Amino acid sequence: MNGSINGRDAPFSTIILAIWMVLMCFAVAFSYLSTTEELSPVYDTMVEAAEIADDAMDAIKEEKISRGIPISEDDILQTGMIGESYTTITTTMGVLEAKRTSTDPNWAAVVVGMFRRANLQPGDQVAMVFSGSFPALNICVMAAAQAYGLEQCIMASVGSSSYGANNEQFTFFDMAEFLYEKGILTHRLDLVSLGGASDVGNDFLDESVKNDIIGRIRQSGIAYLYEDDYEKNIDYRLWFIRERTPNIRFMINVGGSLVGLGTGMNAFVQTGYVEPRIHYSNDYITWGKRDSNCGLLQYFLAQGLPVASLLNIRGLALTYGVTYDPTERPQVG
């Protein structure tokens, strides 16, 4: 079967090819326009946050090298953000692939998107709870809040699962202090605990290492919490958050700390961004009266606030389009 192109007969297959090429041109143009139109209104803030996180991670790597701390062989992208499989402050087993995924600075952009979804405005107040298990994600959250212009209340614990910030001389507390002193992050940690068993480092293997870490925290002047009673621990943290951020609008947890996630089945309820759940209010009748197993996330959900939990890294990566266990270092943007 023949057709005609420019007055000449042409095979039907040629016509089909020509039509296909025209359609492809339209598709490419439409894709470009669609991509442009779908850029987030806070795209520039996302990029800024990711750049802050990237700079912070580079600085941590350089500081590790200067201190003689070797970059882990498991850190295939040489980010400096991967710890060892086991040290005296390692609390639980961690997934190496998840830890490597967490070093993507674009997680900071993901968190900015969460702030946007929560309708936060610059100057709004947020609270954060970190363990030492995902130091890169902790940095990304702090970078996101900094770029967004939020007031922060940051609580961090020292203990870490495998491949996290588990070097005894350079814990996440030490990393955060270093980045603050360098001026890369503009907000210090507000409160530090040891984490691990009972949030007081009961599973730390070396008492002298534990005491050395406590000494560094006390010397810094940052509030130090040592409370092994779970309910009293949560009570104090709720008071502390209200003192620092009385108009709190958002709560985010990174890692698997019990004080953030709660105990029992409560710890598995939420992942990623979570809208307030009205039915939780039955568990929290008045201030200070709550389900004894609930952590900070459940409490603030019950208060009608959106929260986020960054722990299930594989699922989060799939949800937010982040490459899982990348073989090349991701680029900002």
Short mmCIF file of C-alpha atoms in Angstrom, two decimals:
data_model
loop_
_atom_site.label_atom_id
_atom_site.label_comp_id
_atom_site.label_asym_id
_atom_site.label_seq_id
_atom_site.Cartn_x
_atom_site.Cartn_y
_atom_site.Cartn_z
CA MET A 1 0.00 0.00 0.00
CA ASN A 2 1.41 3.41 -1.00
CA GLY A 3 0.70 7.02 -0.05
CA SER A 4 2.08 10.32 -1.19
CA ILE A 5 4.58 12.64 0.51
CA ASN A 6 5.59 15.86 -1.29
CA GLY A 7 3.79 14.69 -4.39
CA ARG A 8 5.64 11.38 -4.58
CA ASP A 9 4.44 7.93 -3.79
CA ALA A 10 5.82 6.55 -0.56
CA PRO A 11 5.45 3.22 1.21
CA PHE A 12 2.78 3.10 3.87
CA SER A 13 5.43 2.21 6.45
CA THR A 14 7.20 5.50 5.71
CA ILE A 15 4.00 7.43 6.34
CA ILE A 16 3.48 5.61 9.62
CA LEU A 17 7.06 6.40 10.62
CA ALA A 18 6.57 10.08 9.78
CA ILE A 19 3.36 10.22 11.83
CA TRP A 20 5.08 8.44 14.71
CA MET A 21 7.92 10.99 14.66
CA VAL A 22 5.46 13.89 14.75
CA LEU A 23 3.62 12.31 17.66
CA MET A 24 6.89 11.79 19.49
CA CYS A 25 7.75 15.46 19.05
CA PHE A 26 4.39 16.41 20.55
CA ALA A 27 4.95 13.95 23.39
CA VAL A 28 8.38 15.35 24.22
CA ALA A 29 7.05 18.92 24.11
CA PHE A 30 4.07 17.98 26.30
CA SER A 31 6.36 16.20 28.74
CA TYR A 32 8.57 19.27 29.00
CA LEU A 33 5.64 21.59 29.55
CA SER A 34 4.04 19.23 32.06
CA THR A 35 7.28 18.94 34.01
CA THR A 36 7.66 22.69 34.08
CA GLU A 37 4.09 23.23 35.24
CA GLU A 38 4.37 20.57 37.96
CA LEU A 39 7.36 22.09 39.72
CA SER A 40 6.50 22.62 43.35
CA PRO A 41 5.83 26.19 44.48
CA VAL A 42 8.65 25.59 47.00
CA TYR A 43 11.05 24.10 44.47
CA ASP A 44 13.72 26.75 45.12
CA THR A 45 13.48 26.03 48.84
CA MET A 46 13.80 22.32 48.12
CA VAL A 47 17.01 22.91 46.18
CA GLU A 48 18.37 25.21 48.89
CA ALA A 49 17.63 22.61 51.57
CA ALA A 50 19.31 19.83 49.59
CA GLU A 51 22.37 22.04 49.00
CA ILE A 52 22.66 22.77 52.73
CA ALA A 53 22.42 19.03 53.46
CA ASP A 54 25.01 18.23 50.78
CA ASP A 55 27.43 20.82 52.18
CA ALA A 56 26.90 19.47 55.69
CA MET A 57 27.64 15.89 54.66
CA ASP A 58 30.79 16.96 52.81
CA ALA A 59 31.91 18.81 55.93
CA ILE A 60 31.28 15.75 58.11
CA LYS A 61 33.36 13.61 55.75
CA GLU A 62 36.25 16.08 55.83
CA GLU A 63 36.08 16.29 59.61
CA LYS A 64 36.13 12.50 59.94
CA ILE A 65 39.23 12.36 57.78
CA SER A 66 40.91 15.13 59.79
CA ARG A 67 40.16 13.24 63.02
CA GLY A 68 41.62 10.04 61.63
CA ILE A 69 38.26 8.28 61.50
CA PRO A 70 38.34 5.97 58.47
CA ILE A 71 35.54 6.13 55.90
CA SER A 72 33.72 2.81 56.09
CA GLU A 73 34.32 0.27 53.34
CA ASP A 74 30.55 -0.16 53.28
CA ASP A 75 30.21 3.53 52.34
CA ILE A 76 30.53 2.77 48.61
CA LEU A 77 29.70 6.34 47.62
CA GLN A 78 32.27 7.70 50.12
CA THR A 79 29.77 10.06 51.73
CA GLY A 80 31.28 9.86 55.19
CA MET A 81 27.79 9.28 56.62
CA ILE A 82 27.96 5.49 57.06
CA GLY A 83 29.17 4.07 60.36
CA GLU A 84 30.44 0.66 61.37
CA SER A 85 28.50 -2.57 61.68
CA TYR A 86 29.04 -2.65 65.45
CA THR A 87 30.55 -0.46 68.18
CA THR A 88 30.02 -0.05 71.91
CA ILE A 89 27.13 2.40 71.33
CA THR A 90 25.37 0.30 68.68
CA THR A 91 21.87 -0.41 69.94
CA THR A 92 20.19 -2.57 67.28
CA MET A 93 20.86 -4.10 63.88
CA GLY A 94 20.43 -1.76 60.91
CA VAL A 95 19.99 -2.30 57.18
CA LEU A 96 23.06 -1.16 55.27
CA GLU A 97 21.18 -0.48 52.02
CA ALA A 98 18.72 1.75 53.88
CA LYS A 99 21.55 3.67 55.51
CA ARG A 100 23.21 4.27 52.14
CA THR A 101 19.88 5.42 50.69
CA SER A 102 19.51 7.92 53.53
CA THR A 103 22.66 9.79 52.42
CA ASP A 104 20.89 11.31 49.41
CA PRO A 105 20.73 15.06 50.15
CA ASN A 106 17.47 15.26 48.19
CA TRP A 107 15.70 13.86 51.26
CA ALA A 108 15.86 17.45 52.45
CA ALA A 109 13.68 18.40 49.48
CA VAL A 110 11.25 15.60 50.42
CA VAL A 111 10.94 17.07 53.90
CA VAL A 112 10.36 20.57 52.49
CA GLY A 113 7.50 19.03 50.52
CA MET A 114 6.08 17.68 53.77
CA PHE A 115 6.26 21.14 55.33
CA ARG A 116 4.41 22.49 52.30
CA ARG A 117 1.77 19.77 52.58
CA ALA A 118 1.27 20.71 56.24
CA ASN A 119 0.63 24.32 55.13
CA LEU A 120 3.53 25.61 57.19
CA GLN A 121 4.70 29.19 56.77
CA PRO A 122 8.13 30.69 57.52
CA GLY A 123 8.32 31.36 61.24
CA ASP A 124 6.07 28.43 62.17
CA GLN A 125 7.27 26.13 64.92
CA VAL A 126 8.21 22.47 64.51
CA ALA A 127 9.60 19.77 66.80
CA MET A 128 12.01 17.03 65.78
CA VAL A 129 13.09 13.79 67.44
CA PHE A 130 16.24 12.04 66.16
CA SER A 131 18.14 8.93 67.05
CA GLY A 132 21.72 8.45 65.92
CA SER A 133 20.72 5.76 63.43
CA PHE A 134 20.24 7.99 60.36
CA PRO A 135 22.60 10.96 60.78
CA ALA A 136 22.24 11.98 57.12
CA LEU A 137 18.43 12.08 57.40
CA ASN A 138 18.70 14.07 60.62
CA ILE A 139 20.82 16.60 58.78
CA CYS A 140 18.35 16.69 55.88
CA VAL A 141 15.47 17.50 58.25
CA MET A 142 17.45 20.27 59.94
CA ALA A 143 18.50 21.65 56.55
CA ALA A 144 14.88 21.60 55.35
CA ALA A 145 13.66 23.52 58.40
CA GLN A 146 16.50 26.01 58.02
CA ALA A 147 15.78 26.66 54.33
CA TYR A 148 12.05 26.92 55.03
CA GLY A 149 12.60 29.44 57.83
CA LEU A 150 10.99 27.44 60.63
CA GLU A 151 11.53 27.73 64.38
CA GLN A 152 12.84 24.42 65.67
CA CYS A 153 12.92 22.35 68.83
CA ILE A 154 15.34 19.47 68.24
CA MET A 155 15.74 16.44 70.48
CA ALA A 156 18.41 13.87 69.64
CA SER A 157 19.72 10.68 71.19
CA VAL A 158 23.21 9.27 70.89
CA GLY A 159 22.66 5.53 70.44
CA SER A 160 22.62 4.22 66.89
CA SER A 161 21.76 1.09 65.00
CA SER A 162 24.36 -0.50 62.71
CA TYR A 163 25.98 1.77 60.11
CA GLY A 164 24.62 4.93 61.71
CA ALA A 165 26.47 7.55 63.76
CA ASN A 166 27.99 4.91 66.02
CA ASN A 167 31.58 6.13 66.30
CA GLU A 168 32.00 6.75 70.03
CA GLN A 169 34.10 9.88 69.49
CA PHE A 170 31.93 11.37 66.76
CA THR A 171 28.29 10.65 67.59
CA PHE A 172 25.40 12.50 66.00
CA PHE A 173 25.54 14.91 68.92
CA ASP A 174 29.16 15.67 68.01
CA MET A 175 28.28 15.99 64.31
CA ALA A 176 25.49 18.46 65.02
CA GLU A 177 27.74 20.55 67.28
CA PHE A 178 30.46 20.60 64.62
CA LEU A 179 28.02 21.71 61.90
CA TYR A 180 26.64 24.44 64.16
CA GLU A 181 30.12 25.70 64.98
CA LYS A 182 30.98 25.74 61.26
CA GLY A 183 27.84 27.79 60.57
CA ILE A 184 26.43 25.25 58.12
CA LEU A 185 23.47 24.53 60.39
CA THR A 186 22.13 27.53 62.26
CA HIS A 187 20.20 25.74 65.03
CA ARG A 188 21.81 23.66 67.76
CA LEU A 189 20.29 20.60 69.27
CA ASP A 190 18.02 21.63 72.14
CA LEU A 191 18.02 18.41 74.15
CA VAL A 192 20.15 15.25 74.10
CA SER A 193 19.68 11.84 75.70
CA LEU A 194 21.74 8.68 75.41
CA GLY A 195 19.02 6.68 73.67
CA GLY A 196 19.24 2.92 73.46
CA ALA A 197 17.60 0.79 76.12
CA SER A 198 15.32 2.89 78.38
CA ASP A 199 16.75 5.99 76.64
CA VAL A 200 19.67 5.96 79.10
CA GLY A 201 22.16 3.82 77.20
CA ASN A 202 21.66 0.67 79.24
CA ASP A 203 22.90 -1.37 76.28
CA PHE A 204 26.12 0.63 75.81
CA LEU A 205 28.96 -1.84 76.35
CA ASP A 206 31.65 0.42 77.80
CA GLU A 207 30.82 2.49 80.87
CA SER A 208 33.86 4.74 80.38
CA VAL A 209 32.75 5.56 76.82
CA LYS A 210 29.27 6.30 78.12
CA ASN A 211 30.61 8.65 80.79
CA ASP A 212 32.85 10.38 78.25
CA ILE A 213 29.86 11.08 76.00
CA ILE A 214 27.83 12.37 78.96
CA GLY A 215 30.73 14.66 79.83
CA ARG A 216 30.81 16.14 76.32
CA ILE A 217 27.06 16.77 76.39
CA ARG A 218 27.19 18.45 79.78
CA GLN A 219 30.16 20.58 78.75
CA SER A 220 28.25 21.81 75.69
CA GLY A 221 25.53 23.37 77.85
CA ILE A 222 22.79 21.64 75.85
CA ALA A 223 19.96 20.23 77.97
CA TYR A 224 20.70 16.62 78.93
CA LEU A 225 17.89 14.19 79.77
CA TYR A 226 18.55 11.02 81.78
CA GLU A 227 15.21 9.46 82.69
CA ASP A 228 14.61 5.72 82.47
CA ASP A 229 10.92 5.85 83.40
CA TYR A 230 9.16 5.94 80.03
CA GLU A 231 6.10 7.96 81.04
CA LYS A 232 8.15 10.51 82.98
CA ASN A 233 10.48 10.77 80.00
CA ILE A 234 7.58 11.57 77.67
CA ASP A 235 6.08 14.00 80.19
CA TYR A 236 9.34 15.93 80.38
CA ARG A 237 9.73 16.05 76.61
CA LEU A 238 6.18 17.32 76.15
CA TRP A 239 6.85 20.07 78.68
CA PHE A 240 10.17 20.90 77.00
CA ILE A 241 8.60 21.10 73.54
CA ARG A 242 5.82 23.38 74.78
CA GLU A 243 8.38 25.61 76.48
CA ARG A 244 10.49 25.95 73.33
CA THR A 245 7.75 25.85 70.70
CA PRO A 246 4.42 26.77 72.37
CA ASN A 247 2.73 27.20 68.97
CA ILE A 248 4.01 23.97 67.46
CA ARG A 249 2.51 23.17 64.05
CA PHE A 250 4.35 19.98 62.99
CA MET A 251 6.29 17.05 64.49
CA ILE A 252 8.81 14.84 62.70
CA ASN A 253 10.64 11.73 63.89
CA VAL A 254 13.74 10.17 62.32
CA GLY A 255 14.85 6.67 63.28
CA GLY A 256 13.39 4.16 65.70
CA SER A 257 13.50 5.83 69.09
CA LEU A 258 10.78 4.69 71.46
CA VAL A 259 10.15 8.23 72.70
CA GLY A 260 9.26 9.30 69.17
CA LEU A 261 7.36 6.25 67.97
CA GLY A 262 5.92 4.84 71.15
CA THR A 263 5.94 1.22 72.26
CA GLY A 264 4.01 -1.88 71.25
CA MET A 265 1.88 -1.66 68.09
CA ASN A 266 1.88 2.13 68.28
CA ALA A 267 5.39 2.14 66.86
CA PHE A 268 4.20 0.64 63.57
CA VAL A 269 1.19 2.86 62.91
CA GLN A 270 2.76 5.68 60.96
CA THR A 271 5.37 6.13 58.24
CA GLY A 272 6.05 9.10 56.02
CA TYR A 273 3.67 12.04 56.26
CA VAL A 274 0.62 11.39 58.44
CA GLU A 275 -2.48 13.56 58.71
CA PRO A 276 -4.10 14.00 62.14
CA ARG A 277 -6.35 11.12 63.15
CA ILE A 278 -9.36 12.27 65.08
CA HIS A 279 -10.00 8.86 66.66
CA TYR A 280 -6.70 9.10 68.54
CA SER A 281 -8.32 11.74 70.73
CA ASN A 282 -9.98 8.93 72.70
CA ASP A 283 -6.50 7.97 73.92
CA TYR A 284 -5.68 11.50 75.11
CA ILE A 285 -8.42 13.01 77.23
CA THR A 286 -6.56 15.91 78.84
CA TRP A 287 -3.04 17.22 79.03
CA GLY A 288 -0.88 14.62 80.80
CA LYS A 289 -3.49 11.87 80.58
CA ARG A 290 -2.75 9.48 77.72
CA ASP A 291 -2.18 5.90 76.69
CA SER A 292 1.01 4.81 78.48
CA ASN A 293 2.41 3.20 75.29
CA CYS A 294 2.12 6.26 73.07
CA GLY A 295 5.09 8.31 71.98
CA LEU A 296 5.42 11.91 70.89
CA LEU A 297 4.06 11.30 67.39
CA GLN A 298 0.81 9.84 68.67
CA TYR A 299 0.43 12.62 71.18
CA PHE A 300 0.69 15.38 68.59
CA LEU A 301 -1.55 13.50 66.17
CA ALA A 302 -4.15 13.52 68.92
CA GLN A 303 -3.68 17.28 69.25
CA GLY A 304 -4.71 17.63 65.60
CA LEU A 305 -1.22 18.23 64.20
CA PRO A 306 0.27 16.54 61.12
CA VAL A 307 3.39 14.48 61.81
CA ALA A 308 5.99 12.56 59.82
CA SER A 309 8.11 9.51 60.55
CA LEU A 310 11.23 8.66 58.54
CA LEU A 311 12.11 5.04 59.28
CA ASN A 312 10.89 2.61 56.60
CA ILE A 313 13.46 3.84 54.07
CA ARG A 314 12.66 1.40 51.28
CA GLY A 315 8.97 2.29 51.38
CA LEU A 316 9.67 6.00 51.69
CA ALA A 317 12.09 5.90 48.76
CA LEU A 318 9.44 4.26 46.60
CA THR A 319 6.79 6.77 47.70
CA TYR A 320 8.90 9.87 47.15
CA GLY A 321 10.91 8.81 44.11
CA VAL A 322 14.30 8.51 45.81
CA THR A 323 16.70 5.90 44.41
CA TYR A 324 17.14 2.99 46.80
CA ASP A 325 20.77 2.09 47.50
CA PRO A 326 22.17 4.19 44.64
CA THR A 327 25.37 3.17 42.86
CA GLU A 328 26.29 6.77 42.06
CA ARG A 329 26.16 9.74 44.38
CA PRO A 330 22.85 11.56 43.76
CA GLN A 331 22.97 15.13 42.50
CA VAL A 332 21.04 17.91 44.18
CA GLY A 333 17.77 18.67 42.41
#
